[in-house]
């Protein structure tokens, strides 16, 4: 058999150099030095980092590229962002949402993202975002896997129709249960929302990914309930807490008890460094908190920590470009993750770790995996973060889908 493609002399994220990657029918057949074979197509990657694709584990595809509609966020806060989104929501059309989402997918794929987990707001009788993004997911499937989370933006209890609409969204094919306990009216309602959302996921055999404790309030402790319900219902390995910014401000003694619980429950943490550093600490004078969750401490307890982009040009964040290296770069700075091991972990937090959290199959550069690869203009993961390196080539299932 003549292979379809060989990528020659690649550097891999694990430090191996001069590695050939043999691809046939969209699958990696062999990985090793100087493989004697002739392929229909050869890519010379000498000295360049070849990585499995970037995975964005937290995004809002229904809001992306809507910056300025219907106005800008003046205070820069999360809460004004939610109000602004509430103003925009009745004006949305499925066509406009799909058009912006598809434009973003192109932008993301060109930079090497091949998997995105997007929350989609279900607090809308018309379910415009849900309908539009389910269709977008089908359209982009050949080059981008789009996972959708049913996200009750206005509160699972606070919005009287949220529960019914969340269930409708799941019935339509949205595959993950979302929530926003810190936005419910009271701590107790937030706690109950976590309990009920986990029960829905258990009953339907779905994953859970909650916006959890995205606040500077150290008493926002819904992650504790999330971990406890995960254990109680046997959902280990299927649950993620997104943001967890309140952990930044929590009492150290309490955190010393919380971290082992999260680890025991196998709950993953998804931080969003670009957006957390911008939205958190807004009620502070000086010193201002950074608002990022406790990344090194979570990792030290064996908890999987991934980074998401969260927002690009929307009511919450005016910048962003679909570059996961920019996300990792901000994490290095805001989290002071500057040791070599920590910087490499920041690269893994936008590649292999979210792939594991999201249950991706056939991900990685190894025989039998999908031939999904990105050739970067960098020698290694740390240089890639430093330079926010350009993606030179993006390969999806053995086929070049983007080229710089
Ligand atoms: Fe989010």
Coordinates of N, CA and C in Angstrom, one line a residue, residues 7-125:
X7 N 4.5 13.1 6.8 CA 5.0 14.3 7.3 C 6.4 14.0 7.8
X8 N 7.4 14.6 7.3 CA 8.8 14.3 7.5 C 9.5 15.2 8.6
X9 N 10.3 14.5 9.4 CA 11.2 15.1 10.3 C 10.6 16.2 11.3
X10 N 9.5 15.8 11.9 CA 8.7 16.7 12.7 C 9.3 16.6 14.2
X11 N 9.1 17.8 14.9 CA 9.3 17.8 16.3 C 7.9 17.6 16.9
X12 N 7.8 16.7 17.9 CA 6.5 16.4 18.5 C 6.5 17.1 19.9
X13 N 5.3 17.4 20.4 CA 5.1 18.1 21.7 C 5.8 17.4 22.8
X14 N 6.0 16.1 22.8 CA 6.6 15.3 23.9 C 8.1 15.4 23.8
X15 N 8.7 16.2 22.9 CA 10.1 16.4 22.8 C 10.9 15.5 21.8
X16 N 10.2 14.5 21.2 CA 10.9 13.7 20.2 C 11.1 14.6 18.9
X17 N 12.3 14.4 18.3 CA 12.6 15.2 17.1 C 12.9 14.3 15.9
X18 N 12.8 14.9 14.7 CA 13.1 14.1 13.5 C 12.2 13.0 13.3
X19 N 10.9 13.1 13.6 CA 10.0 12.0 13.5 C 9.1 12.1 12.2
X20 N 9.0 11.0 11.5 CA 8.1 10.9 10.4 C 6.7 10.4 10.8
X21 N 5.7 10.9 10.1 CA 4.3 10.5 10.5 C 3.7 10.0 9.2
X22 N 3.4 8.7 9.1 CA 2.8 8.1 7.9 C 1.3 8.0 8.0
X23 N 0.6 8.5 7.0 CA -0.8 8.6 7.0 C -1.4 7.9 5.8
X24 N -2.5 7.1 6.1 CA -3.3 6.5 5.0 C -4.7 6.5 5.3
X25 N -5.5 6.9 4.4 CA -7.0 6.9 4.6 C -7.4 7.6 5.9
X26 N -6.8 8.8 6.1 CA -7.2 9.6 7.2 C -6.7 9.1 8.6
X27 N -5.9 8.1 8.6 CA -5.5 7.5 9.9 C -3.9 7.5 9.9
X28 N -3.4 7.7 11.1 CA -1.9 7.7 11.3 C -1.5 6.2 11.3
X29 N -0.6 5.8 10.4 CA -0.2 4.4 10.3 C 1.0 4.1 11.1
X30 N 2.0 5.1 11.1 CA 3.2 4.8 11.8 C 3.8 6.2 12.2
X31 N 4.6 6.1 13.3 CA 5.3 7.3 13.8 C 6.7 6.9 14.2
X32 N 7.7 7.5 13.6 CA 9.1 7.1 14.0 C 10.1 7.7 13.1
X33 N 11.4 7.5 13.4 CA 12.4 8.2 12.7 C 12.7 7.5 11.3
X34 N 12.9 8.3 10.3 CA 13.3 7.8 9.0 C 12.6 6.6 8.5
X35 N 11.3 6.7 8.4 CA 10.5 5.6 7.9 C 10.6 5.5 6.4
X36 N 11.1 4.3 5.9 CA 11.4 4.1 4.5 C 10.1 3.8 3.7
X37 N 9.4 4.9 3.2 CA 8.2 4.7 2.5 C 8.1 5.8 1.5
X38 N 7.3 5.6 0.5 CA 7.0 6.7 -0.4 C 5.5 7.0 -0.5
X39 N 5.2 8.3 -0.3 CA 3.8 8.6 -0.2 C 3.4 9.4 -1.4
X40 N 2.1 9.5 -1.6 CA 1.6 10.4 -2.7 C 1.9 11.8 -2.4
X41 N 1.9 12.2 -1.1 CA 2.2 13.6 -0.8 C 3.2 13.6 0.4
X42 N 4.2 14.5 0.3 CA 5.1 14.6 1.5 C 5.1 16.0 2.0
X43 N 5.2 16.2 3.3 CA 5.3 17.5 3.9 C 6.6 17.5 4.6
X44 N 7.5 18.5 4.3 CA 8.7 18.6 5.0 C 8.5 19.5 6.2
X45 N 8.6 18.9 7.4 CA 8.4 19.7 8.6 C 9.7 19.8 9.4
X46 N 10.8 19.7 8.8 CA 12.1 19.7 9.5 C 12.2 20.7 10.6
X47 N 12.4 20.3 11.8 CA 12.6 21.2 12.9 C 11.4 21.9 13.4
X48 N 10.2 21.6 12.8 CA 9.0 22.3 13.2 C 8.1 21.5 14.1
X49 N 7.4 22.1 15.0 CA 6.5 21.4 15.9 C 5.3 21.0 15.1
X50 N 5.0 19.7 15.2 CA 3.8 19.1 14.6 C 3.0 18.6 15.8
X51 N 1.8 19.2 16.0 CA 1.0 18.9 17.2 C -0.4 18.4 16.8
X52 N -1.0 17.6 17.6 CA -2.4 17.3 17.4 C -3.2 18.6 17.5
X53 N -4.3 18.8 16.9 CA -5.0 20.1 16.8 C -5.3 20.7 18.1
X54 N -5.5 22.0 18.1 CA -5.9 22.7 19.3 C -7.4 22.4 19.6
X55 N -7.7 22.3 20.8 CA -9.0 21.9 21.3 C -9.5 23.1 22.2
X56 N -10.6 23.7 21.8 CA -11.1 24.8 22.7 C -12.3 24.2 23.5
X57 N -12.0 24.1 24.8 CA -13.0 23.4 25.6 C -14.1 24.3 26.2
X58 N -14.0 25.6 25.9 CA -15.1 26.5 26.4 C -15.3 27.7 25.5
X59 N -16.4 27.8 24.8 CA -16.6 28.9 23.9 C -18.1 29.2 23.8
X60 N -18.4 30.4 23.3 CA -19.8 30.8 23.1 C -20.0 31.1 21.6
X61 N -20.4 30.1 20.8 CA -20.5 30.3 19.4 C -21.7 31.1 19.0
X62 N -22.7 31.1 19.8 CA -23.9 31.9 19.5 C -23.7 33.4 19.6
X63 N -22.7 33.8 20.4 CA -22.5 35.2 20.6 C -21.3 35.8 19.8
X64 N -20.5 34.9 19.3 CA -19.2 35.3 18.7 C -19.4 36.3 17.5
X65 N -18.5 37.2 17.4 CA -18.5 38.2 16.3 C -19.7 39.1 16.3
X66 N -20.3 39.2 17.5 CA -21.5 40.1 17.6 C -21.1 41.5 18.2
X67 N -19.8 41.7 18.4 CA -19.4 42.9 19.1 C -20.0 44.2 18.5
X68 N -20.6 45.0 19.5 CA -21.2 46.2 19.1 C -22.7 46.1 18.9
X69 N -23.2 44.9 18.8 CA -24.7 44.7 18.6 C -25.4 44.4 19.9
X70 N -26.3 45.1 20.4 CA -26.8 46.4 19.7 C -25.9 47.6 20.2
X71 N -25.0 47.3 21.2 CA -24.2 48.4 21.7 C -23.0 47.7 22.4
X72 N -22.0 48.6 22.8 CA -20.8 48.0 23.5 C -21.0 47.9 25.0
X73 N -20.3 47.0 25.6 CA -20.3 46.8 27.1 C -19.4 48.0 27.7
X74 N -20.1 48.9 28.4 CA -19.3 50.1 28.9 C -18.6 49.8 30.1
X75 N -19.2 49.1 31.1 CA -18.5 48.8 32.4 C -17.5 47.7 32.2
X76 N -17.6 46.9 31.2 CA -16.7 45.8 31.1 C -16.9 44.6 32.0
X77 N -18.1 44.6 32.7 CA -18.3 43.6 33.6 C -19.1 42.4 33.0
X78 N -19.0 41.3 33.7 CA -19.8 40.1 33.3 C -21.2 40.4 33.3
X79 N -21.7 41.1 34.4 CA -23.1 41.3 34.5 C -23.7 42.2 33.4
X80 N -22.9 43.3 33.0 CA -23.4 44.1 31.9 C -23.4 43.3 30.6
X81 N -22.4 42.4 30.5 CA -22.3 41.5 29.3 C -23.6 40.7 29.2
X82 N -24.0 40.1 30.3 CA -25.3 39.3 30.3 C -26.5 40.2 30.0
X83 N -26.5 41.4 30.5 CA -27.7 42.3 30.2 C -27.6 42.6 28.7
X84 N -26.5 42.9 28.2 CA -26.3 43.3 26.8 C -26.7 42.1 25.9
X85 N -26.3 41.0 26.2 CA -26.7 39.7 25.5 C -28.2 39.6 25.5
X86 N -28.8 39.9 26.6 CA -30.3 39.9 26.8 C -31.0 40.9 25.8
X87 N -30.3 42.0 25.6 CA -30.9 43.0 24.6 C -30.7 42.5 23.2
X88 N -29.6 41.8 22.9 CA -29.4 41.3 21.6 C -30.2 40.1 21.2
X89 N -30.5 39.2 22.2 CA -31.2 37.9 22.0 C -32.4 38.0 21.1
X90 N -33.4 39.0 21.5 CA -34.6 39.0 20.7 C -34.4 39.4 19.2
X91 N -33.2 40.0 19.0 CA -33.0 40.5 17.6 C -32.3 39.5 16.8
X92 N -31.8 38.4 17.4 CA -31.1 37.4 16.6 C -32.0 36.7 15.6
X93 N -31.3 36.3 14.5 CA -32.0 35.4 13.5 C -31.1 34.2 13.3
X94 N -31.7 33.1 13.0 CA -30.9 31.9 12.8 C -29.8 32.1 11.7
X95 N -30.2 32.9 10.7 CA -29.3 33.1 9.6 C -28.0 33.9 10.1
X96 N -28.3 35.0 10.9 CA -27.2 35.8 11.3 C -26.3 35.0 12.3
X97 N -26.9 34.2 13.2 CA -26.1 33.5 14.1 C -25.2 32.5 13.4
X98 N -25.8 31.8 12.4 CA -25.1 30.8 11.6 C -24.0 31.4 10.8
X99 N -24.3 32.6 10.3 CA -23.3 33.2 9.4 C -22.0 33.6 10.3
X100 N -22.3 34.2 11.5 CA -21.2 34.6 12.3 C -20.4 33.3 12.8
X101 N -21.2 32.3 13.2 CA -20.6 31.1 13.7 C -19.7 30.4 12.6
X102 N -20.2 30.4 11.4 CA -19.4 29.8 10.3 C -18.1 30.6 10.0
X103 N -18.3 31.9 10.1 CA -17.1 32.8 9.9 C -16.1 32.5 11.0
X104 N -16.5 32.3 12.3 CA -15.6 32.0 13.3 C -15.0 30.6 13.1
X105 N -15.7 29.7 12.7 CA -15.2 28.3 12.5 C -14.0 28.4 11.5
X106 N -14.2 29.2 10.4 CA -13.1 29.3 9.4 C -11.9 29.9 10.1
X107 N -12.1 30.9 10.9 CA -11.0 31.6 11.6 C -10.3 30.6 12.5
X108 N -11.1 29.8 13.2 CA -10.5 28.9 14.2 C -9.7 27.7 13.5
X109 N -10.3 27.2 12.5 CA -9.7 26.0 11.8 C -8.4 26.5 11.1
X110 N -8.4 27.7 10.6 CA -7.2 28.2 9.9 C -6.0 28.3 10.9
X111 N -6.4 28.4 12.2 CA -5.3 28.5 13.2 C -5.1 27.2 14.0
X112 N -5.7 26.1 13.5 CA -5.4 24.8 14.0 C -6.3 24.3 15.0
X113 N -7.4 25.0 15.3 CA -8.5 24.4 16.2 C -9.3 23.4 15.4
X114 N -9.5 22.2 15.9 CA -10.3 21.3 15.2 C -11.5 20.8 16.1
X115 N -11.5 21.2 17.3 CA -12.6 20.8 18.2 C -13.0 22.0 19.1
X116 N -14.3 22.3 19.2 CA -14.7 23.3 20.0 C -15.9 22.8 20.8
X117 N -15.9 23.1 22.1 CA -17.1 22.9 23.0 C -17.7 24.2 23.2
X118 N -18.9 24.4 22.6 CA -19.6 25.7 22.7 C -20.8 25.6 23.6
X119 N -20.9 26.5 24.5 CA -22.2 26.6 25.2 C -23.2 27.4 24.3
X120 N -24.4 27.0 24.4 CA -25.4 27.7 23.6 C -26.6 28.1 24.5
X121 N -27.0 29.3 24.5 CA -28.0 29.8 25.4 C -29.3 29.2 25.0
X122 N -30.0 28.6 26.1 CA -31.3 28.0 25.9 C -32.4 28.9 26.5
X123 N -32.0 30.0 27.0 CA -33.1 30.9 27.6 C -33.7 31.8 26.5
X124 N -34.4 31.1 25.6 CA -35.0 31.8 24.5 C -36.1 30.9 23.9
X125 N -37.3 31.3 23.9 CA -38.4 30.5 23.5 C -38.2 30.0 22.1

